[in-house]
Coordinates of N, CA and C in Angstrom, one line a residue:
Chain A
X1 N 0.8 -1.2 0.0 CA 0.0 0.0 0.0 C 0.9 1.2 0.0
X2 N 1.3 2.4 -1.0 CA 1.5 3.6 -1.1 C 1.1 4.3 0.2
X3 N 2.3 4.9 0.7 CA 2.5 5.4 1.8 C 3.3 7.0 1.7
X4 N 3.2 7.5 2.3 CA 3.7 9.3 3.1 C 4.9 8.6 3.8
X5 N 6.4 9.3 2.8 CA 7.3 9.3 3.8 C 8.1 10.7 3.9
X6 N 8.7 10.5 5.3 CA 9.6 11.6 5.4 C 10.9 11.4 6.5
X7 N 11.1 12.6 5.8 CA 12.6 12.1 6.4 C 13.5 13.5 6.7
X8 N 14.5 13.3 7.9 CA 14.4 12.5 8.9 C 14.1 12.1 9.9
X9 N 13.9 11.1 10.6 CA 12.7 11.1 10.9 C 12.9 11.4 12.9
X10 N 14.4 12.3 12.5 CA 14.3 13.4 13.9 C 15.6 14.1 13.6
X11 N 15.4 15.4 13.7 CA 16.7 16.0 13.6 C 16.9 17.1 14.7
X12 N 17.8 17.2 15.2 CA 18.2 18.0 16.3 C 18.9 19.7 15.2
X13 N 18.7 21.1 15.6 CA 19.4 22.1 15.2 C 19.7 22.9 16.7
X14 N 20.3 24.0 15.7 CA 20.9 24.7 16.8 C 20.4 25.9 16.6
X15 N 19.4 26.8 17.5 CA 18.7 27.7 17.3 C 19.1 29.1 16.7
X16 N 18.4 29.2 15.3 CA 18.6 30.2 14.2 C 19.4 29.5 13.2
X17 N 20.1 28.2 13.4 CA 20.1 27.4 12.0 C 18.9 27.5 11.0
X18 N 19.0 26.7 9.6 CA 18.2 26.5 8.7 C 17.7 25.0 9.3
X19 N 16.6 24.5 8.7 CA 16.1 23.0 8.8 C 15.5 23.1 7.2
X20 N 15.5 21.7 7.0 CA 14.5 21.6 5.9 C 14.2 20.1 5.9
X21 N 13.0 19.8 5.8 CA 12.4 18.7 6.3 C 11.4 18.1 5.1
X22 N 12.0 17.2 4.4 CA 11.3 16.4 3.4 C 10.3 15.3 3.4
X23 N 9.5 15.3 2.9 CA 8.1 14.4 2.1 C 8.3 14.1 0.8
X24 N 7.7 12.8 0.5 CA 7.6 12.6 -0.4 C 6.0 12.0 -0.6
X25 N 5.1 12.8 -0.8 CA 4.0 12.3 -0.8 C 3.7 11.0 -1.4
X26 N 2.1 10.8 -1.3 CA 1.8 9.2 -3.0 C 1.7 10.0 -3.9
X27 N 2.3 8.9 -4.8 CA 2.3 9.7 -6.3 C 1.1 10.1 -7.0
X28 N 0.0 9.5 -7.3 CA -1.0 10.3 -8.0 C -1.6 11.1 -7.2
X29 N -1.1 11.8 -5.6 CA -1.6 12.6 -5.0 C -1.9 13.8 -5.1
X30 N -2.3 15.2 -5.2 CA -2.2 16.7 -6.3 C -1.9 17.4 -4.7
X31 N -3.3 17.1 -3.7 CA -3.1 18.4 -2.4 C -1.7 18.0 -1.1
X32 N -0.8 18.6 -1.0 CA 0.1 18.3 -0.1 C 0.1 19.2 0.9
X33 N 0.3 18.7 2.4 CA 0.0 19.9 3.8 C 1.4 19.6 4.7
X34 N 1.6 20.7 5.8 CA 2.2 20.4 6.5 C 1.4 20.5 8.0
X35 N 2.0 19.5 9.2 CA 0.8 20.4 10.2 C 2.1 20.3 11.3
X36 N 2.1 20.7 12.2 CA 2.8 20.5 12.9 C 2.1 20.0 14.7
X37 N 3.2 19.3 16.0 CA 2.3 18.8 17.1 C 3.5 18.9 17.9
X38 N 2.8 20.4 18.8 CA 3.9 20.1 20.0 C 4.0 19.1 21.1
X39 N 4.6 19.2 21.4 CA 4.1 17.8 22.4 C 3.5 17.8 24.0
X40 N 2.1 17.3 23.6 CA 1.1 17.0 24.6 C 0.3 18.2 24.1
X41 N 0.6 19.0 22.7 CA -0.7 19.8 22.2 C -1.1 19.0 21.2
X42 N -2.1 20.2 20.4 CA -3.0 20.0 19.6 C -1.7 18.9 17.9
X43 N -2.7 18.5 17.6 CA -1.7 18.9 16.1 C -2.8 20.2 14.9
X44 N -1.6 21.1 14.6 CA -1.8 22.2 13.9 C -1.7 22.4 12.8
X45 N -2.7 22.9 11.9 CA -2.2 23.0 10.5 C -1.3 24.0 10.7
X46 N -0.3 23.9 9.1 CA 0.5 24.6 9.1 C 0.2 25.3 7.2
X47 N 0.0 24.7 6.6 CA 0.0 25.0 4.7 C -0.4 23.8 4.5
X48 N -1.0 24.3 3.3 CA -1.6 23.2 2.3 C -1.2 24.1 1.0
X49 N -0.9 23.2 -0.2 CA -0.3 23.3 -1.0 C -0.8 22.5 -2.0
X50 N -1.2 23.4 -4.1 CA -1.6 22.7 -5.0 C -1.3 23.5 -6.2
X51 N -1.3 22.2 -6.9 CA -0.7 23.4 -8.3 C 0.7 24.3 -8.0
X52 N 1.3 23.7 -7.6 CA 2.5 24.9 -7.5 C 2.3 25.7 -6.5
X53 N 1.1 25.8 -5.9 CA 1.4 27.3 -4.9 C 0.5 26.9 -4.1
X54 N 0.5 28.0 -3.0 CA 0.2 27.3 -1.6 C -1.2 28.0 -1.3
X55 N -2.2 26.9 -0.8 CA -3.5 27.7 -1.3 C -4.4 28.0 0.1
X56 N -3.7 27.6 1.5 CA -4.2 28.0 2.3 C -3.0 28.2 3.6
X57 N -2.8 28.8 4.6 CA -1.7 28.8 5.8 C -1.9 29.5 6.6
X58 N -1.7 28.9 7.3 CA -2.2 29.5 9.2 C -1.0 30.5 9.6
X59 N -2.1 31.0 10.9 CA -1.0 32.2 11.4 C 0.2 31.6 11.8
X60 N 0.5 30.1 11.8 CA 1.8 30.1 12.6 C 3.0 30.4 11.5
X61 N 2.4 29.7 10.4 CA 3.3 29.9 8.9 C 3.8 31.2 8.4
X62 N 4.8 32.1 9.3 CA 5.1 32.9 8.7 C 6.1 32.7 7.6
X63 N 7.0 34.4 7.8 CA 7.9 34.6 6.7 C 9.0 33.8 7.1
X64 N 9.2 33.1 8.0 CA 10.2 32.1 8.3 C 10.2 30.3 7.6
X65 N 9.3 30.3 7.4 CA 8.4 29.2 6.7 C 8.5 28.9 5.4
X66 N 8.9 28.4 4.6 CA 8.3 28.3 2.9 C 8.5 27.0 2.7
X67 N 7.6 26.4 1.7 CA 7.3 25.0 1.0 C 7.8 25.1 -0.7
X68 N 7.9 23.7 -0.6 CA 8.4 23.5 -1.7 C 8.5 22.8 -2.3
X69 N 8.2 22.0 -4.1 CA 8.1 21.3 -4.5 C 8.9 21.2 -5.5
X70 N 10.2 20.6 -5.0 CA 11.2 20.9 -6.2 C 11.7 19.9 -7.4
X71 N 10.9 19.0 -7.3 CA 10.1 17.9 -8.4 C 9.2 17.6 -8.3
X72 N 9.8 15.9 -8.9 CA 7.9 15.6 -9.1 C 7.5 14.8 -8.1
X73 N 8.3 14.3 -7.0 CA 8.1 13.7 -5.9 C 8.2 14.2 -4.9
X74 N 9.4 15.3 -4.8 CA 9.2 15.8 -2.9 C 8.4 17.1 -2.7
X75 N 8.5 17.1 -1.5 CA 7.6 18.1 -0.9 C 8.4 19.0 0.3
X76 N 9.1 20.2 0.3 CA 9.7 20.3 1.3 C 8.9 21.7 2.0
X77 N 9.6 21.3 3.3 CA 9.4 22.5 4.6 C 10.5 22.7 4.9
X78 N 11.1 24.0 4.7 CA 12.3 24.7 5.2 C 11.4 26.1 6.2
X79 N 12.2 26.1 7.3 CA 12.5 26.9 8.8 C 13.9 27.4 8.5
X80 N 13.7 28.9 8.5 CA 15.0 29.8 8.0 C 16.2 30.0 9.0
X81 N 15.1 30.3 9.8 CA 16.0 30.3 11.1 C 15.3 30.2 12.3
X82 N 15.6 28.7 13.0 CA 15.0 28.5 13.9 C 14.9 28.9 15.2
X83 N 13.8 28.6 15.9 CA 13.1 29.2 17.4 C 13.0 28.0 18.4
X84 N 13.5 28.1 19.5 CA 12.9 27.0 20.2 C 11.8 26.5 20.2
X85 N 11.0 27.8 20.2 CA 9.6 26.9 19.7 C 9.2 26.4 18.9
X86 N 9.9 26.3 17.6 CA 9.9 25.4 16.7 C 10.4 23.9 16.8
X87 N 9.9 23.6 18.0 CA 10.1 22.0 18.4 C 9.3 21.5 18.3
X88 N 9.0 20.3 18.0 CA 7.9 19.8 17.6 C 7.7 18.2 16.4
X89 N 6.8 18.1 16.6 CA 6.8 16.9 15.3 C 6.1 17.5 14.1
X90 N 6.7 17.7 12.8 CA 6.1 17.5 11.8 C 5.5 16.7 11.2
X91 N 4.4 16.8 10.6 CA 3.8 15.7 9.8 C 3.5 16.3 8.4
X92 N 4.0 15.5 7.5 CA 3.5 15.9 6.3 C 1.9 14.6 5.8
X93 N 1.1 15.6 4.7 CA 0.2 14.8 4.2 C -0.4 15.1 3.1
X94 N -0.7 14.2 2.1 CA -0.9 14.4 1.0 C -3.0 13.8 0.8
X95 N -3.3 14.2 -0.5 CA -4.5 13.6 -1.2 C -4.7 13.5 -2.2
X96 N -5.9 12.9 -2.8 CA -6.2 12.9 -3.9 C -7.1 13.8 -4.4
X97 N -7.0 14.3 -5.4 CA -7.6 15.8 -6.0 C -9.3 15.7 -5.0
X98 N -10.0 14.4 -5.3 CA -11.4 14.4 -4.8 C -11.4 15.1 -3.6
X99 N -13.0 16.4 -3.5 CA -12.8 16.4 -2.6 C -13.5 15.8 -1.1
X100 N -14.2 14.7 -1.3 CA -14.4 13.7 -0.3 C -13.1 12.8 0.3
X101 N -12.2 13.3 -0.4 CA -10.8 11.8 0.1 C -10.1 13.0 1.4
X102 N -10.0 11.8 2.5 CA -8.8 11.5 3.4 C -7.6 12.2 3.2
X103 N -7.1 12.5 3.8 CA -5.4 12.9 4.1 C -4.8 11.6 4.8
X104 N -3.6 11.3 4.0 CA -2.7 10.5 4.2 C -1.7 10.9 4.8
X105 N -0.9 10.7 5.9 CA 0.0 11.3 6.8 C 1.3 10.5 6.7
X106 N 2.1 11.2 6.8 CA 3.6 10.6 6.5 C 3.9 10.3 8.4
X107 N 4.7 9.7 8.9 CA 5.3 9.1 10.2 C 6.0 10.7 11.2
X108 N 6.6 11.5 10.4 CA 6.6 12.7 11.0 C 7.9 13.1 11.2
X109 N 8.3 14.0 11.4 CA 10.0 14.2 11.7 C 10.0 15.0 12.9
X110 N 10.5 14.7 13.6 CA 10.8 15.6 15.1 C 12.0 16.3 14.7
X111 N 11.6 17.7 15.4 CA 12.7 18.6 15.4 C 13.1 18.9 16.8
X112 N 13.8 19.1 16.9 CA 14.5 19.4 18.5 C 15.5 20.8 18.2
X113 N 15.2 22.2 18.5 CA 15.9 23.2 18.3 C 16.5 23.1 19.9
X114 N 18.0 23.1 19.4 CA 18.1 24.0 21.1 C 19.0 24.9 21.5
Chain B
X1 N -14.9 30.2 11.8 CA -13.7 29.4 12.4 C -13.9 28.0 12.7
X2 N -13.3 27.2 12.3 CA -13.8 25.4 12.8 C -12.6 25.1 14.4
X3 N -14.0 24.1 14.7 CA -13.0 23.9 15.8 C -13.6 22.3 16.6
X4 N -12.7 21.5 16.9 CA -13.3 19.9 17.4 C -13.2 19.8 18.7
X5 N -13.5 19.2 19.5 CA -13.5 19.7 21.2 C -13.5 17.5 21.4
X6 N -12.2 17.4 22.2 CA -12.6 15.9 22.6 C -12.4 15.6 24.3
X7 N -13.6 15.7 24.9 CA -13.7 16.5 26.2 C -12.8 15.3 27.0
X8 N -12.4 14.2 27.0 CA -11.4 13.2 27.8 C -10.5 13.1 27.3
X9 N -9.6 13.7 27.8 CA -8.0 13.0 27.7 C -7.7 11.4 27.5
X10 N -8.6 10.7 28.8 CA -7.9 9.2 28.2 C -9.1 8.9 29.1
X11 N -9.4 7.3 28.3 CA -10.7 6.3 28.1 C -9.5 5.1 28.9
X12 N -10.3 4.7 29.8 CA -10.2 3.3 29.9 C -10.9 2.2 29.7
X13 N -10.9 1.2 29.2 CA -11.8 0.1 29.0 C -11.4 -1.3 29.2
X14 N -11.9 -1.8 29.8 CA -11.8 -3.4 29.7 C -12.1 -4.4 28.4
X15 N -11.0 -5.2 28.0 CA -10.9 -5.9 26.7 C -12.1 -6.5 26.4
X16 N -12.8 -6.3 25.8 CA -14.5 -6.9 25.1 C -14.8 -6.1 25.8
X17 N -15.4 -5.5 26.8 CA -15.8 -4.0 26.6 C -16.4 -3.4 25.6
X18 N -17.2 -2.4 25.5 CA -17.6 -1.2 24.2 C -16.5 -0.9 24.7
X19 N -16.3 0.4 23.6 CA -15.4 1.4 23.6 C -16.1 2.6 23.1
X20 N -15.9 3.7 23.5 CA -16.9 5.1 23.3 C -15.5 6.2 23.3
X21 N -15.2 7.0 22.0 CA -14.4 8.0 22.3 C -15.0 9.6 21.6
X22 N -15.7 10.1 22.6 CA -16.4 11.4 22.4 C -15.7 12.6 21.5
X23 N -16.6 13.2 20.5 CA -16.0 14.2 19.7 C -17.3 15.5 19.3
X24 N -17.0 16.3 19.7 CA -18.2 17.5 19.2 C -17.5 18.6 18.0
X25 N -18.2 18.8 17.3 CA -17.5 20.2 16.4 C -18.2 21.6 16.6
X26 N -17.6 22.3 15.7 CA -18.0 23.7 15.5 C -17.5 24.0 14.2
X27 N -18.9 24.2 13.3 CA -18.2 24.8 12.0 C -19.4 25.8 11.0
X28 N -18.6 26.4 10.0 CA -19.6 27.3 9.4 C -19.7 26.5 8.0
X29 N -20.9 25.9 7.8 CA -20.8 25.1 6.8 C -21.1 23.4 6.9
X30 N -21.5 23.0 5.8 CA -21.3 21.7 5.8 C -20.0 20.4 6.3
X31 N -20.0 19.9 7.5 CA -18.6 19.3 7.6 C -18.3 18.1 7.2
X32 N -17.2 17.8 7.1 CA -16.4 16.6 6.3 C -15.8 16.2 8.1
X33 N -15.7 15.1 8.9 CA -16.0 14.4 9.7 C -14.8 13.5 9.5
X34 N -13.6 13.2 10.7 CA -12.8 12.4 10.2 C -12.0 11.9 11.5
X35 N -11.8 10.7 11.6 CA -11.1 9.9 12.5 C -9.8 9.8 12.5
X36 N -8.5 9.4 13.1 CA -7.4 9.4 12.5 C -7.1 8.4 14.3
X37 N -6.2 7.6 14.1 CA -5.3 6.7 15.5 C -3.7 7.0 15.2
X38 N -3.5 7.2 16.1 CA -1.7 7.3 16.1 C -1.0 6.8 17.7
X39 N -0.1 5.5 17.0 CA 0.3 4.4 17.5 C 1.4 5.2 18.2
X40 N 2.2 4.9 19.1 CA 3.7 5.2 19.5 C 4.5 5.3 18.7
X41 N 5.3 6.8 17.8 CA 5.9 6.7 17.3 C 6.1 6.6 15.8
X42 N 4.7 6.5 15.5 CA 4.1 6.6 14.1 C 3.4 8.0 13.7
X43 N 2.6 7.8 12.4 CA 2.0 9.1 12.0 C 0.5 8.5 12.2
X44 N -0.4 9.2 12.1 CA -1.6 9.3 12.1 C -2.0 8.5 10.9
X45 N -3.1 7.8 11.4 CA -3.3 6.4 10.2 C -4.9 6.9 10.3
X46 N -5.4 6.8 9.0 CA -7.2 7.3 8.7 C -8.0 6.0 9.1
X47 N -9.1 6.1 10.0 CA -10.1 5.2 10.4 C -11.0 5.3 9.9
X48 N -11.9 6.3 9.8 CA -13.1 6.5 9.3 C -13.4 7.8 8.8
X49 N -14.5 7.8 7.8 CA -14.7 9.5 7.5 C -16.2 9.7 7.5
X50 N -17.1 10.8 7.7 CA -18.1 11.2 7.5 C -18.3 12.4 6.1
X51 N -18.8 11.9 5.3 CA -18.9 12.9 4.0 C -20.5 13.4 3.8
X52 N -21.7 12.5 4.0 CA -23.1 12.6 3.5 C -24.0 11.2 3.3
X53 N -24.5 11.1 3.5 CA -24.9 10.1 3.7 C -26.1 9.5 5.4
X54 N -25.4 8.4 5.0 CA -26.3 7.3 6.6 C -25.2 8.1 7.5
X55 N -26.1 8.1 9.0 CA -25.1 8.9 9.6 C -24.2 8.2 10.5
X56 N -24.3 6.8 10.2 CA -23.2 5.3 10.9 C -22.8 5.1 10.0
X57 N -21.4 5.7 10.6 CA -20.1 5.5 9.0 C -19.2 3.8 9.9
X58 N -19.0 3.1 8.6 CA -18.0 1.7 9.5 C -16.9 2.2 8.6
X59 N -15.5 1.7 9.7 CA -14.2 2.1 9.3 C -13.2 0.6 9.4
X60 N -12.1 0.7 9.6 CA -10.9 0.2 9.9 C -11.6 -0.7 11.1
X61 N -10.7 -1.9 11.1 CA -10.1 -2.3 12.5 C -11.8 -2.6 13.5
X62 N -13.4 -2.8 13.0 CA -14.2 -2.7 13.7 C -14.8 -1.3 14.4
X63 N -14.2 -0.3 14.0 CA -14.3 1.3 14.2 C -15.4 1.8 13.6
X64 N -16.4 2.2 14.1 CA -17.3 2.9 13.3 C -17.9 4.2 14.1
X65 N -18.2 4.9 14.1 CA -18.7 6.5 14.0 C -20.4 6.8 13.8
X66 N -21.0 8.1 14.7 CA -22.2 8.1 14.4 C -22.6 9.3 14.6
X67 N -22.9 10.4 13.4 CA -23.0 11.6 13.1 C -24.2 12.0 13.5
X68 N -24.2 13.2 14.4 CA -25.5 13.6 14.9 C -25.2 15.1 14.7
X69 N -26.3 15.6 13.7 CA -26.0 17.1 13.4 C -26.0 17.8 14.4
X70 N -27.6 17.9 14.7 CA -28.1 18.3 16.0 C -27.1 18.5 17.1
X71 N -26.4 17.7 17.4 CA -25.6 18.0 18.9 C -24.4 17.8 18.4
X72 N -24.2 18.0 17.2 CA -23.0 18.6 16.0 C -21.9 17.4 17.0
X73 N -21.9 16.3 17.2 CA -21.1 15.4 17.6 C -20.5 14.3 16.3
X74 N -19.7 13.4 16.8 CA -19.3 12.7 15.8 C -18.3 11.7 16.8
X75 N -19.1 10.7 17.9 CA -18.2 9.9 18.3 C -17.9 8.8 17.7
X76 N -17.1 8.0 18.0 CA -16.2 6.7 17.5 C -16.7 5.8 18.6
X77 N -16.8 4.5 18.2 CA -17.1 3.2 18.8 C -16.7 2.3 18.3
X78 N -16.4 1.0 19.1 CA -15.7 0.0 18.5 C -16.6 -1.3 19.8
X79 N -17.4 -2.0 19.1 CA -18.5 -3.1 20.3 C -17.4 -3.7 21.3
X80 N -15.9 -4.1 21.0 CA -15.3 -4.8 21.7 C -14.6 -4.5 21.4
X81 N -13.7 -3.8 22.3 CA -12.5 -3.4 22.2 C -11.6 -4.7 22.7
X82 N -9.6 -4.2 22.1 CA -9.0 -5.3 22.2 C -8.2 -4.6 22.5
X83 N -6.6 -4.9 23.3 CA -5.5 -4.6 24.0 C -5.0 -3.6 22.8
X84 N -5.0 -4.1 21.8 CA -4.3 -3.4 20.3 C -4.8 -2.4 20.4
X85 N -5.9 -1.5 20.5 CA -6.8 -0.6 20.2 C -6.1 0.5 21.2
X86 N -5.1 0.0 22.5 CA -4.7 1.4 22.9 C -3.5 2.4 21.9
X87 N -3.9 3.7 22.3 CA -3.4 4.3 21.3 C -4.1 5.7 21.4
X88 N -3.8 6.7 20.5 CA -4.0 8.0 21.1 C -4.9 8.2 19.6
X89 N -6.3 8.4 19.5 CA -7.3 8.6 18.7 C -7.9 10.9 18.7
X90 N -7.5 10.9 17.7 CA -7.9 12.1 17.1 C -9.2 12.3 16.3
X91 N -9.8 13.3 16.9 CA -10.9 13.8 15.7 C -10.6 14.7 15.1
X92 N -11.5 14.8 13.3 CA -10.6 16.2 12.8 C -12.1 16.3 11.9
X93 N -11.6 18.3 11.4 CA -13.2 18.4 11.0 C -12.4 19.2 9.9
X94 N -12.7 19.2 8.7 CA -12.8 20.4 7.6 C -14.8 20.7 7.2
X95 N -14.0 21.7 6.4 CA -15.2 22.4 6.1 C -15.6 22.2 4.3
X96 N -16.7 21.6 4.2 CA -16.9 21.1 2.2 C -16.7 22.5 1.6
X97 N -15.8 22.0 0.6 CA -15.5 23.4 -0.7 C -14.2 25.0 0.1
X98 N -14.1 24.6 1.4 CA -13.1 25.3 1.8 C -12.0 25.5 1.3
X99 N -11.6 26.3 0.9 CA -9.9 26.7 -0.2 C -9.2 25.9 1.0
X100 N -8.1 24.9 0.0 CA -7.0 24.3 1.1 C -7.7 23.1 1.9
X101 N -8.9 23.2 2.4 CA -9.2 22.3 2.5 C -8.8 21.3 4.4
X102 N -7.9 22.2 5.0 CA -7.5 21.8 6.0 C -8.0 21.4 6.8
X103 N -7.3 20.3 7.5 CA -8.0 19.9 8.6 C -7.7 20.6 10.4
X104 N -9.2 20.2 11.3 CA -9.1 20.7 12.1 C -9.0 19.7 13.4
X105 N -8.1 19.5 14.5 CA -8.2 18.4 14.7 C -8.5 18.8 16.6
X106 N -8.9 18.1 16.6 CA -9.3 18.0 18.9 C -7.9 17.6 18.9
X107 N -8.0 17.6 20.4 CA -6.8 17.6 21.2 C -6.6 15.9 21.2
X108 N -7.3 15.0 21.3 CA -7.0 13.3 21.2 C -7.1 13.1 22.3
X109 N -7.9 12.1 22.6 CA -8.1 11.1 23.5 C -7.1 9.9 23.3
X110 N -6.4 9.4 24.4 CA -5.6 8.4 24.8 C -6.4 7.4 25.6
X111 N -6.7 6.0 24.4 CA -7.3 4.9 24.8 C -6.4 3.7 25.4
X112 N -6.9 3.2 26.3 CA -5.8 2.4 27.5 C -7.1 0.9 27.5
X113 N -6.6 -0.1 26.7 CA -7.6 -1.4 26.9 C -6.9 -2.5 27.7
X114 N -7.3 -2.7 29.2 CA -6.5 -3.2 29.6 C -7.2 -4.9 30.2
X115 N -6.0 -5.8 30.0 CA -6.6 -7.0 29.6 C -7.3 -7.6 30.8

């Protein structure tokens, strides 16, 4: 069964480093998201992403934030310069164009800034 | 604004047991209704969905769901639960035809089925 991966699947930085945190959605997937879950909170969206550009993003997603799809398989989240508070588990997730379909969730990458 | 409310942190049940994990929403619009379980260490795996229809949706695993507009809920049940079933269960709600499409998710109940 076609699965959401990403990788890696934890990375430690050092606060105000770069991160960039990859997905590789399923392939006949079109909508790709990021959400993020601090730990013992909510999980939060973060962007959703189609056609090349990003078509919805929450207040946490600022100018520090950008996505990116720099073929025909990955899906990236780069953090420009990280914050402690940018700890957390990422999840990436993709769908299929319909829109009654599910979001498929990739395993997630923990970030550890410190 | 959408928003999922899952008023227990964590369910205990005894193995065959029901299992009952409470979910209410808030939305402007028609909602898209959605289950999701996440194991130790994994990502969030899809159980069940509510789109239109009968309002007992059956999922994954003996999991099924029962949409009540009126008291705008959307709990999850499972007749007999099993040891396997502990695990930390999320509700999530989008909104039909919403740009982006995002989901909105409760805080998760942590299911503990003990033998």
């Amino acid at each position: 069964e076609p699965e959401v991966t990403q990788t890696p699947s934890h990375q430690v930085t050092q606060m105000g480093q770069e991160v960039i945190l990859r997905c590789v959605p399923i392939s006949n997937h079109l909508y790709f998201y990021w959400y993020r879950q601090i730990l013992g909170q909510k999980v939060e969206f973060l962007v959703s992403f189609y056609n090349n550009e990003i078509s919805e993003k929450s207040e946490i997603f600022d100018d520090q934030f950008s996505v990116e799809r720099p073929d025909g398989s990955n899906f990236t989240l780069k953090i420009r310069s990280t914050k402690l508070e940018d700890s957390a588990m990422y999840f990436c997730a993709s769908r299929v164009a319909g829109g009654r379909d599910e979001q498929f969730f990739g395993p997630g990458t923990r970030l550890t800034v410190l | 604004a959408q928003s999922v409310a899952q008023p227990e942190d964590q369910v205990n049940v005894a193995e065959g047991n029901p299992l009952t994990v409470k979910c209410t929403y808030s939305v402007s619009g028609n909602p898209y209704l959605f289950w999701y379980v996440q194991y130790p260490n994994r990502g969030l795996q899809f159980l069940l969905k509510y789109i239109t229809g009968d309002n007992l949706v059956k999922g994954s695993y003996g999991f099924e769901a029962e949409f009540n507009k009126s008291q705008t809920s959307f709990h999850l049940k499972k007749p007999s639960a099993l040891v396997s079933d502990s695990a930390l269960y999320f509700c999530a709600v989008r909104v039909w035809k919403a740009a982006g499409n995002k989901l909105t998710f409760g805080g998760g109940t942590r299911v503990l089925v003990k033998p």
